[in-house]
Structures are given as structure tokens and as C-alpha cells.
Amino acid sequence: MKETKIVLSEQDIPRSWYNIVADMPNKPLPPLNPATGEPISGDALAPLFPSGLIHQEVSQEPWIEIPDEVREIYALWRPTPMFRAWRLEKALDTPAKIFYKYEGVSPAGSHKPNTAVAQAWYNKQDGVTRITTETGAGQWGSALAFACQLFGIKCEVYMVRISYDQKPYRKLMMNTWNADVYPSPSDRTAAGRKILAEHPDSPGSLGIAISEAVEVAATNEDARYALGSVLNHVLLHQTVIGQEAIAQMEIAGEYPDIVVAPFGGGSNFAGLAFPFLRYHLTGERPIRAIAAEPTACPKLTRGVFRYDFGDTVGMTPLLPMYTLGHNFVPASIHAGGLRYHGAGVIVSQLLKDKLIEAQAVDQIDSFEAGVLFARSEGIIPAPEANHGIAVALREAEIARKEGKAKTILINLCGHGNFDMASYEAYFAGKLERLSLSQEEINDAVSKIDTPEIAG
Amino acid sequence: MKETKIVLSEQDIPRSWYNIVADMPNKPLPPLNPATGEPISGDALAPLFPSGLIHQEVSQEPWIEIPDEVREIYALWRPTPMFRAWRLEKALDTPAKIFYKYEGVSPAGSHKPNTAVAQAWYNKQDGVTRITTETGAGQWGSALAFACQLFGIKCEVYMVRISYDQKPYRKLMMNTWNADVYPSPSDRTAAGRKILAEHPDSPGSLGIAISEAVEVAATNEDARYALGSVLNHVLLHQTVIGQEAIAQMEIAGEYPDIVVAPFGGGSNFAGLAFPFLRYHLTGERPIRAIAAEPTACPKLTRGVFRYDFGDTVGMTPLLPMYTLGHNFVPASIHAGGLRYHGAGVIVSQLLKDKLIEAQAVDQIDSFEAGVLFARSEGIIPAPEANHGIAVALREAEIARKEGKAKTILINLCGHGNFDMASYEAYFAGKLERLSLSQEEINDAVSKIDTPEIAG
């Protein structure tokens, strides 16, 4: 029998997170205080994040030990399985060897709990009893709800109202895990009340929901705020994925020429790619790491590298990132997790230094790839995951034309069980191609009013 | 770190299915031809099932080899993980050791693909190009759609119209796997057209959908029919669950005093329990095997043992089973997979011989158990699975009162990702207690017009 699935036992759950900053030739530029333009210290983040996470956010150490209690919860789904995509390879008639690492086995169905559990633990150490966050379609909110419940921390989720009303199932998942979920804008915060006064029927936005969650954390001593991507400590926690994948590839007797993952803020991509990049940076094991972003939100392939706010309304420090501008509003594609205007700081620096690559994928192509994947491999992927699959299919086709048996590893970051309405829209021919014109890109970039980066 | 998850590698996927009939002290009584009252032979099933499955249906051999191609597809999710429920035990303050075997990791999210893949393979061997089936909420239909797709067989699913309209996501899952899904009653069959002529707005029923699927299979040489539970060969295929569980309990250094599983037609229960019962029947390793059925459909705890039809409309052979009568219509509980009037033949004989036990669970208690499970262990179970959990909780409470460290193993047969509306109804207090009165039971049983069983 051909080997299909490579599994590890729970003793193989990584013992440390890998901090790629330690090995980067050019370290990321510091975040700036938007009022003064001066670099800010970690202390400035204390009202929002617990000390352990702030330490990780600024750490230059290559390895940070994973607390036992976090590893014990990881054991509920980790190590995640890796698969050889025999049936997909056959369907593509490619000599490429395709593998995928499947993160959808977590209780929340995606890679997000890898950081949610860690964040909840560090909050618990600081005596935090309440964690606030925002969520759009609910993938991050449900991961944090799950994590908080296991530590007895109250989770307070501000969910964009239109998603709250139209997509009730992820909200119910959060309720099942004991979280309080509020449609945003809400009357619980000054930010929410201000919006409601002007627009009583506001459908909400991720920007508004962030403002509400941050306000509650900043103004309540028992509460802190949690973010599901972008920040250094979030990317750090996801590196368990790549570390396991290296061990699994070794069992398979292979090593990837290409690793590919969908790209929203960077945590999913970083999680798979950074542990492999460690050996790329030393020249020991060269690899191509490809971030797959949507053509509707192409900050890596068509954005600019400069300081910008991490949020829409401009409350965060200024971060050095590839961005389309914090006011850029991407089209409402179904891969909601990829609709973020900028790229995390570390990933942005790596791209600037040409140590990683990026490719953009149209949503129609992404669903075509996802359906082929489901019909070959069984798992129905999340719309976000379909972007990574689509890039892998492109590379497999190049391998076919070149007759080369390249090894490609995909981060299959989650299942599509809560996204079947997206597949329905695809099957019904209701999706549009969504490439931006150069004028639209220029227009978005010209509106950025934050500092440029010299050089 | 305490061991939480016990995993096996794909080399450990069982090589044979276990046929408990070989070891039963009293073999099941034969099915009868309803027209003649005489035992029927396997040949009578040829228009509906392929030869390999008919052979299994009547086999007395203890072990039936699993074809390599079936094992290769099982490897997409098998062996499934087993967990020690540390957090649930703590929440219950019980000395009982609770384990669960998790079948929700399959692409379709339940144990159903264990038999769907096998059935598709045996159909493929006979040159069948089309398999028909019925489905209610869609769990079985989606499993068969997945299996057929991997073998290039067309899957034709007759889905009860009210579910087709109200629960579109499982239908979309089937479409994603390339199946044709028709709302039943449909105009594709004589049975469907007859109903539509009388009731153009019929919401459909499982009975009607079975009639349609069977009619298409019986009247088309290229087509056969597939059933997701009840029949001997279906229960047989599920025994991979219990075989893996025995190996995993051995790794954990434990052996269950009690195994428990939800009960609809019997495949889920049989899958876990039969391999353990093998050692119970010899006296080598006594065990209590408990089937958890809903109080709304209590055929095992309150039904009668006699010949009855397997379907509502009376098209099947007469089967010796515990039944509430093939015309019994259970209340519309959310655990749709448990709303079946009878119990599979093998399980019925085992219950009659007091070799297994049964307990009934009210749906409100089942959801209470499921929510506690989700909040302790993370996984949100399917409503069907919640019945097994509820019985395990009862037994853990008895263990607590007795101060005994009993070992309990649950078959967690699927996740609840497509059932969040059921949890919503529970949280909103919209569920009713659904115990049947003795009059209702008497009334149902008195309507059975099929042969009694002597003794």
C-alpha cells in the first residue's frame, strides 16, 4: 500500500516556537508612534497585551519554549496529519510530488487555535479574566472562544453585524464554547455608540469591530485584546506547523522544493514557511516559499512597502509593511480571512529582501482548484485554503511541462464546512473575476498618508 | 505531559472486517419473503446490491479481508484518533477514565464513509456505474457521494424535500463531490410521480425517498442501491472502528469496562462494540456494550422483537428486529440519524440474548451532555453523538457515587459542524422533552401487521 498519511505522535509536538527574526539578515524596522514618529517600546502595548506576548513580540531569540499546558491542549489535535496527494497528482498528470499539511483537524477547523491557545495561556498568567477580539466571518473568533473556554477566561467577541446576521453558525459555535458574541457596532462601547448614533442600521466593518474590542481592553484593567494574525507573536505561535512538517517530510523521505500557503495577514504562511526558511537563510536547504494572496487584495504583489496602520481606523502603531493602504476596502470575496490591507512586518521584510515570493489568485480560479482538490482528495477546503491550492496547481503544471518531479507542500489551513454557501455561489456562476486595474492600485496607494520608508 | 491522544499509523488500519455472526451463540433468524413467508436467499437481493456485498450479508466467516484499494482510501482519515477525556473527567469529578474514539475526522465528518467506500468498491467490481440512495439531513448521502467520486461512480441521492430546502449545506457538499441530488418526491420515478400527483407540495419522507432510490436501482441494469445502516454488511464495514480502538486501548494500558455508542440502525454501535464483544462472547474479556437511543424512538428499550419491514412502505424483505413498527413516525428530533423505527438484525439478536444493553436518552439531556463535552474537550459533537456522551456521563456519575475507576469508551461518531442550528434551538430553550407514553408505544406496536416470532 502506498503511504498516504504521515502522522506523528503527541510526543512529537514541537517544544519551542521558532522565531525567524533571530536569523533574518535584515531585521524588521521598528514600529513607530504615529503621534511622534519615534520608535515605540514594548511597554506601550501593555494596556492591550499580556507581558509574555509583548516579550515575544520584540524577541530576537531563535527559540521560545512552549509551555506544557499549551502543548497539552495542542494534543487535542496536534500533530496534524500530512498527506501525499496521490489522487490530485494523478488528476493533474504531473510528475510533481504534492503533499499537504492539514490544519482543519482542530476543533475550530483551522490553524487559528495554534495561536489562540497560546495567547489565552499568557493572558491567564497575567491574571486576565476577559479577552476581547473582533471577528468577521468568525474563524478567528471561534478559535479564541475555544481557547478561552479551556482556561476559564471570558471571551468577548465583536462580530461584524452583517456576518452576525447572515452567518449565524460560527456565532453559535462561539456560544457553544461559552463566548459572548456582540454584533458590531454595539452600544457597549463609545466607538460603537458613535457609529450607531449616525448610522443606526450600520452593517458594521472589521475596522469598527477592532475599535470596539480595543476600547474595551484598553479601558478595563481585567481585560486584554487578542489579534489572530499580522503581529510577530501570532506568526511565532504558528511555527509548530512547519516544524512538524519538516519531521513528516523526513519520514516521507522527501524535502519540498516549494512550500505554499494562503496569505491574509501572514500567520498561516509563516506557520508553514518559517521553519523551512531557517534552512534557506543559511543556504543549507534552498526552498521557494510562496504566499498566495487574492487578486482582489494584492498587497504583496502590487502594494507598496511603507509605514502604515495595522487597522482601518488608525489606532495602532505604524508598522513597516507591504500595504494597499489602511483605508483600502477589498471586494467582498468569500475568502474573508484574506481581505486584509497589509502584510505582517516580518513577512514584509522577507519579501523586500526577496527571500520569499508571492502570487495572486483570482477567486474563480481558487474555487476551481478547491473543487478539483475535494474531488481528488476528499477534504473540502476553506475558500482561503483554495488560494494556496491554486498556486500549487500552477507550479505542478510548470513541473509537468518541464518534466520535473518537483516536491510541493501546501498548507491546507482549514476545512470549508462553514463555507458551503461560497461553493454554492461558485457552482451557480455567481462569482466575478476581480483583478484590480493599475488605476485602482494607484488610487489606493496615493491615499496613504503615513511615512514612507527610505531606500 | 499526560497522554491525551492515541494515534496509530496507516500500517495499523485493520486488514479484515470482523463478522460477529461467526461467534454468536444464537445466529440471527433468516429474512423472510413477505409474499410467501419463506426465508429468502441472497440471490433475491441481486437487483439491488452487488455480489460482494450480498456475500457479506449472508456470510458466517469471522473475518473478511478488506481490499487494498479500500484501505488506501481509508488512509485519508484512518486510523482515527482516540482521546483520553481528561478535561471532561475533571468537569465531572469522576474517578471513571473516559476515552473517546473520534470518527469526525473523515472528509464527510462521520463514521459513514467506512461503509460508503467499501460499498462503492464492491459495486465497482461488478461494473456498476451508478449508485442510488436516499438521505434525510444528508450525512449518509454526503458519505456516499464522497466514496462514489473516488471510484468514478455516479451517485444519485434522493433527499427528503424539506431537508433539501431547509438544509442546503449538506446538499452542496454532495454537489462538491459530484453527486446528483434530487429533492424527493421527484418526477424521476413512478413512486415520486404518484406522490406528486396526489400531493404536489409534499415535504417528502425517508420512506418515499427510499422507494425512489430502490426503484431506480431495480429498474436500471447499470444501477444499484446503497443503504447506510441496518444491514449486516454495513455493520461489518464499521468494525474497523472497534479493531483500532482495541489496539489504542492497549497502547493506553487500559481496557474498557463499558463501551457506548449512539444507536440509529446499528452501524455506529456495531462498529465500536462488535470487536470488543468478540472477547465478551468467549468470556475472555467481559464488557458492557450500551446502545444509546433517543427516548423519541426507543425501539431497543421499549419496542418488540418480531419480523418487520426495514423500510416504511414495505418493499424490503421481513427482518427479525426490535421495532416500533415500520409505520411508526418518530418526533422530529435533531438527531435525524437516530429516527429509525427498527434495529439491525444482528444487534436485535444480541439484545434478545442479553449480550448487549440499551438506554434511552431525552434530546434535552443529550444536548446538555454535548455542550459539556464541547466546553471540556473542544470538539462540538453531532446531535447523534450526544446520545452516547449522555449515557457515558450517567455511567461516570454512577462510578463517582461508587468510587470506582471504571473505564468508559465512547464512539464519538461525528462532528456537529452542520448541526449548529440544533444547538441554537437547544440554547434558545426550544427543545421539548419527548418521552412516549405507554399508550403511544402500545398503539404503535399494535399496528404492526407482520409475523410474530415464536418464543
Tab-separated table of C-alpha atoms in Angstrom, chain A residues 121-350:
chain	number	residue	atom	x	y	z
A	121	TRP	CA	-2.388	30.962	28.314
A	122	TYR	CA	-0.170	34.067	28.527
A	123	ASN	CA	-3.194	36.167	29.431
A	124	LYS	CA	-4.056	33.672	32.163
A	125	GLN	CA	-0.531	34.049	33.610
A	126	ASP	CA	-1.121	37.785	33.990
A	127	GLY	CA	-4.446	37.274	35.733
A	128	VAL	CA	-6.506	38.461	32.788
A	129	THR	CA	-10.109	37.275	33.137
A	130	ARG	CA	-11.558	38.649	29.911
A	131	ILE	CA	-10.187	38.745	26.353
A	132	THR	CA	-11.782	40.857	23.656
A	133	THR	CA	-11.438	40.455	19.933
A	134	GLU	CA	-13.122	41.211	16.645
A	135	THR	CA	-14.196	38.721	14.031
A	136	GLY	CA	-15.595	38.879	10.520
A	137	ALA	CA	-16.957	35.577	9.307
A	138	GLY	CA	-15.956	34.048	12.634
A	139	GLN	CA	-12.984	31.774	12.066
A	140	TRP	CA	-10.715	33.705	14.431
A	141	GLY	CA	-13.462	34.430	16.931
A	142	SER	CA	-14.349	30.757	17.202
A	143	ALA	CA	-10.703	29.763	17.687
A	144	LEU	CA	-10.313	32.270	20.513
A	145	ALA	CA	-13.636	31.246	22.087
A	146	PHE	CA	-12.440	27.631	22.156
A	147	ALA	CA	-9.079	28.597	23.686
A	148	CYS	CA	-10.530	30.903	26.345
A	149	GLN	CA	-13.057	28.294	27.430
A	150	LEU	CA	-10.312	25.777	28.176
A	151	PHE	CA	-8.623	28.291	30.518
A	152	GLY	CA	-11.821	29.619	32.104
A	153	ILE	CA	-11.328	33.089	30.607
A	154	LYS	CA	-14.348	35.035	29.375
A	155	CYS	CA	-14.150	35.676	25.647
A	156	GLU	CA	-15.913	38.741	24.278
A	157	VAL	CA	-16.229	38.816	20.513
A	158	TYR	CA	-17.297	41.833	18.449
A	159	MET	CA	-18.640	40.334	15.258
A	160	VAL	CA	-19.309	42.467	12.179
A	161	ARG	CA	-23.090	42.866	12.210
A	162	ILE	CA	-23.735	41.740	8.662
A	163	SER	CA	-21.868	38.479	9.341
A	164	TYR	CA	-23.602	38.142	12.705
A	165	ASP	CA	-26.955	38.319	10.937
A	166	GLN	CA	-26.138	36.385	7.767
A	167	LYS	CA	-23.728	33.724	9.055
A	168	PRO	CA	-25.111	32.540	12.371
A	169	TYR	CA	-23.334	29.180	12.556
A	170	ARG	CA	-19.879	30.371	13.569
A	171	LYS	CA	-21.539	32.624	16.153
A	172	LEU	CA	-23.330	29.561	17.539
A	173	MET	CA	-20.027	27.734	17.631
A	174	MET	CA	-18.635	30.562	19.781
A	175	ASN	CA	-21.706	30.417	22.040
A	176	THR	CA	-21.250	26.678	22.412
A	177	TRP	CA	-17.770	27.434	23.720
A	178	ASN	CA	-19.269	29.900	26.182
A	179	ALA	CA	-18.205	33.144	24.488
A	180	ASP	CA	-20.255	36.332	24.462
A	181	VAL	CA	-20.744	37.492	20.902
A	182	TYR	CA	-21.977	41.016	20.160
A	183	PRO	CA	-22.962	42.377	16.784
A	184	SER	CA	-20.733	45.344	15.982
A	185	PRO	CA	-21.382	48.282	16.092
A	186	SER	CA	-22.786	47.697	19.578
A	187	ASP	CA	-23.994	50.017	22.300
A	188	ARG	CA	-21.358	48.605	24.674
A	189	THR	CA	-18.593	50.988	23.620
A	190	ALA	CA	-18.177	54.715	22.886
A	191	ALA	CA	-16.917	53.779	19.416
A	192	GLY	CA	-19.974	51.637	18.740
A	193	ARG	CA	-22.449	54.171	20.149
A	194	LYS	CA	-20.953	56.922	17.992
A	195	ILE	CA	-21.462	54.877	14.825
A	196	LEU	CA	-24.975	53.814	15.861
A	197	ALA	CA	-25.966	57.433	16.545
A	198	GLU	CA	-25.020	58.342	12.989
A	199	HIS	CA	-25.967	55.085	11.266
A	200	PRO	CA	-28.479	53.093	13.328
A	201	ASP	CA	-28.568	50.431	10.601
A	202	SER	CA	-24.802	50.187	10.087
A	203	PRO	CA	-23.795	46.739	8.770
A	204	GLY	CA	-20.507	47.163	10.645
A	205	SER	CA	-16.964	46.536	9.447
A	206	LEU	CA	-13.836	44.843	10.714
A	207	GLY	CA	-12.401	48.308	11.421
A	208	ILE	CA	-15.306	49.228	13.693
A	209	ALA	CA	-15.211	45.867	15.444
A	210	ILE	CA	-11.478	46.279	16.152
A	211	SER	CA	-12.150	49.719	17.624
A	212	GLU	CA	-14.775	48.255	19.959
A	213	ALA	CA	-12.637	45.309	21.081
A	214	VAL	CA	-9.582	47.512	21.642
A	215	GLU	CA	-11.615	50.105	23.564
A	216	VAL	CA	-12.971	47.514	25.981
A	217	ALA	CA	-9.491	46.066	26.569
A	218	ALA	CA	-7.849	49.481	26.984
A	219	THR	CA	-10.431	50.752	29.450
A	220	ASN	CA	-10.844	47.655	31.643
A	221	GLU	CA	-7.970	46.505	33.841
A	222	ASP	CA	-9.163	42.866	33.842
A	223	ALA	CA	-9.400	42.730	30.046
A	224	ARG	CA	-6.871	42.401	27.240
A	225	TYR	CA	-7.160	42.262	23.476
A	226	ALA	CA	-6.187	39.463	21.070
A	227	LEU	CA	-5.358	39.539	17.366
A	228	GLY	CA	-5.435	36.497	15.077
A	229	SER	CA	-2.691	37.359	12.571
A	230	VAL	CA	-0.178	40.057	11.454
A	231	LEU	CA	1.728	40.506	14.732
A	232	ASN	CA	5.087	38.831	15.353
A	233	HIS	CA	3.932	36.752	18.319
A	234	VAL	CA	0.980	35.399	16.322
A	235	LEU	CA	3.225	34.282	13.467
A	236	LEU	CA	5.600	32.789	16.033
A	237	HIS	CA	2.922	30.518	17.510
A	238	GLN	CA	2.047	29.137	14.098
A	239	THR	CA	5.557	27.776	13.532
A	240	VAL	CA	4.508	24.483	15.111
A	241	ILE	CA	3.036	23.730	11.668
A	242	GLY	CA	6.306	23.954	9.766
A	243	GLN	CA	8.329	22.191	12.439
A	244	GLU	CA	6.004	19.205	12.328
A	245	ALA	CA	6.037	19.335	8.527
A	246	ILE	CA	9.853	19.075	8.450
A	247	ALA	CA	9.677	15.944	10.595
A	248	GLN	CA	6.936	14.492	8.396
A	249	MET	CA	8.759	15.220	5.140
A	250	GLU	CA	11.758	13.447	6.595
A	251	ILE	CA	9.619	10.379	7.316
A	252	ALA	CA	8.366	10.553	3.730
A	253	GLY	CA	11.983	10.692	2.543
A	254	GLU	CA	11.355	13.971	0.713
A	255	TYR	CA	12.088	17.666	1.084
A	256	PRO	CA	9.967	20.348	-0.564
A	257	ASP	CA	11.275	22.461	-3.427
A	258	ILE	CA	8.281	24.721	-2.888
A	259	VAL	CA	6.108	25.461	0.142
A	260	VAL	CA	2.923	27.422	-0.472
A	261	ALA	CA	0.236	28.860	1.792
A	262	PRO	CA	-2.659	31.300	1.538
A	263	PHE	CA	-1.886	34.814	2.681
A	264	GLY	CA	-4.092	37.169	4.707
A	265	GLY	CA	-2.008	38.821	7.422
A	266	GLY	CA	0.733	36.220	7.309
A	267	SER	CA	0.238	33.777	10.181
A	268	ASN	CA	-0.785	30.831	8.064
A	269	PHE	CA	2.038	31.350	5.576
A	270	ALA	CA	4.604	31.999	8.308
A	271	GLY	CA	3.489	28.937	10.225
A	272	LEU	CA	4.416	26.594	7.414
A	273	ALA	CA	7.222	28.521	5.750
A	274	PHE	CA	9.400	29.974	8.540
A	275	PRO	CA	10.823	26.689	9.863
A	276	PHE	CA	11.773	25.747	6.282
A	277	LEU	CA	13.167	29.243	5.635
A	278	ARG	CA	15.509	28.743	8.567
A	279	TYR	CA	17.483	26.325	6.381
A	280	HIS	CA	17.034	28.537	3.333
A	281	LEU	CA	18.561	31.538	5.109
A	282	THR	CA	21.675	29.521	5.967
A	283	GLY	CA	21.892	28.226	2.395
A	284	GLU	CA	21.668	24.676	3.757
A	285	ARG	CA	18.379	23.760	2.091
A	286	PRO	CA	17.216	26.301	-0.520
A	287	ILE	CA	13.472	26.469	-0.965
A	288	ARG	CA	10.851	28.620	-2.676
A	289	ALA	CA	8.259	29.866	-0.189
A	290	ILE	CA	5.221	31.260	-2.000
A	291	ALA	CA	2.468	33.333	-0.401
A	292	ALA	CA	-0.871	33.004	-2.241
A	293	GLU	CA	-2.968	36.148	-1.989
A	294	PRO	CA	-6.259	37.051	-3.698
A	295	THR	CA	-6.159	39.303	-6.772
A	296	ALA	CA	-8.850	41.332	-5.011
A	297	CYS	CA	-6.399	42.261	-2.225
A	298	PRO	CA	-2.882	42.042	-3.696
A	299	LYS	CA	-0.714	43.833	-1.139
A	300	LEU	CA	2.287	41.586	-1.661
A	301	THR	CA	2.298	41.551	-5.456
A	302	ARG	CA	1.032	45.089	-6.109
A	303	GLY	CA	1.204	47.035	-2.834
A	304	VAL	CA	3.930	49.363	-1.561
A	305	PHE	CA	6.419	48.837	1.278
A	306	ARG	CA	5.961	51.663	3.789
A	307	TYR	CA	4.738	52.514	7.251
A	308	ASP	CA	1.011	52.073	7.692
A	309	PHE	CA	-1.546	51.464	10.389
A	310	GLY	CA	-2.409	47.878	11.189
A	311	ASP	CA	-6.096	48.726	11.490
A	312	THR	CA	-8.553	50.641	9.374
A	313	VAL	CA	-9.231	53.488	11.761
A	314	GLY	CA	-5.601	54.230	12.655
A	315	MET	CA	-5.404	53.282	16.344
A	316	THR	CA	-2.352	51.002	16.146
A	317	PRO	CA	1.325	51.895	15.976
A	318	LEU	CA	2.682	52.444	12.461
A	319	LEU	CA	4.081	49.200	11.068
A	320	PRO	CA	6.554	48.768	8.195
A	321	MET	CA	4.575	46.612	5.794
A	322	TYR	CA	3.539	45.881	2.246
A	323	THR	CA	0.188	47.584	2.086
A	324	LEU	CA	-2.581	48.845	-0.140
A	325	GLY	CA	-3.374	51.488	2.466
A	326	HIS	CA	-5.316	51.113	5.686
A	327	ASN	CA	-8.338	52.686	4.024
A	328	PHE	CA	-8.333	50.213	1.149
A	329	VAL	CA	-11.577	48.233	1.061
A	330	PRO	CA	-11.187	44.958	-0.828
A	331	ALA	CA	-14.101	43.459	-2.729
A	332	SER	CA	-16.279	41.074	-0.720
A	333	ILE	CA	-14.617	37.833	-1.767
A	334	HIS	CA	-15.595	34.645	0.011
A	335	ALA	CA	-12.103	34.119	1.406
A	336	GLY	CA	-12.859	36.634	4.157
A	337	GLY	CA	-9.671	35.767	6.017
A	338	LEU	CA	-7.571	37.161	3.158
A	339	ARG	CA	-9.274	40.578	2.981
A	340	TYR	CA	-6.613	42.471	4.943
A	341	HIS	CA	-4.931	45.568	3.574
A	342	GLY	CA	-1.388	44.864	4.770
A	343	ALA	CA	1.154	42.136	5.441
A	344	GLY	CA	2.781	41.367	8.784
A	345	VAL	CA	6.082	43.117	9.461
A	346	ILE	CA	8.351	40.068	9.318
A	347	VAL	CA	6.850	38.722	6.113
A	348	SER	CA	7.084	42.167	4.534
A	349	GLN	CA	10.800	42.427	5.273
A	350	LEU	CA	11.402	38.926	3.907
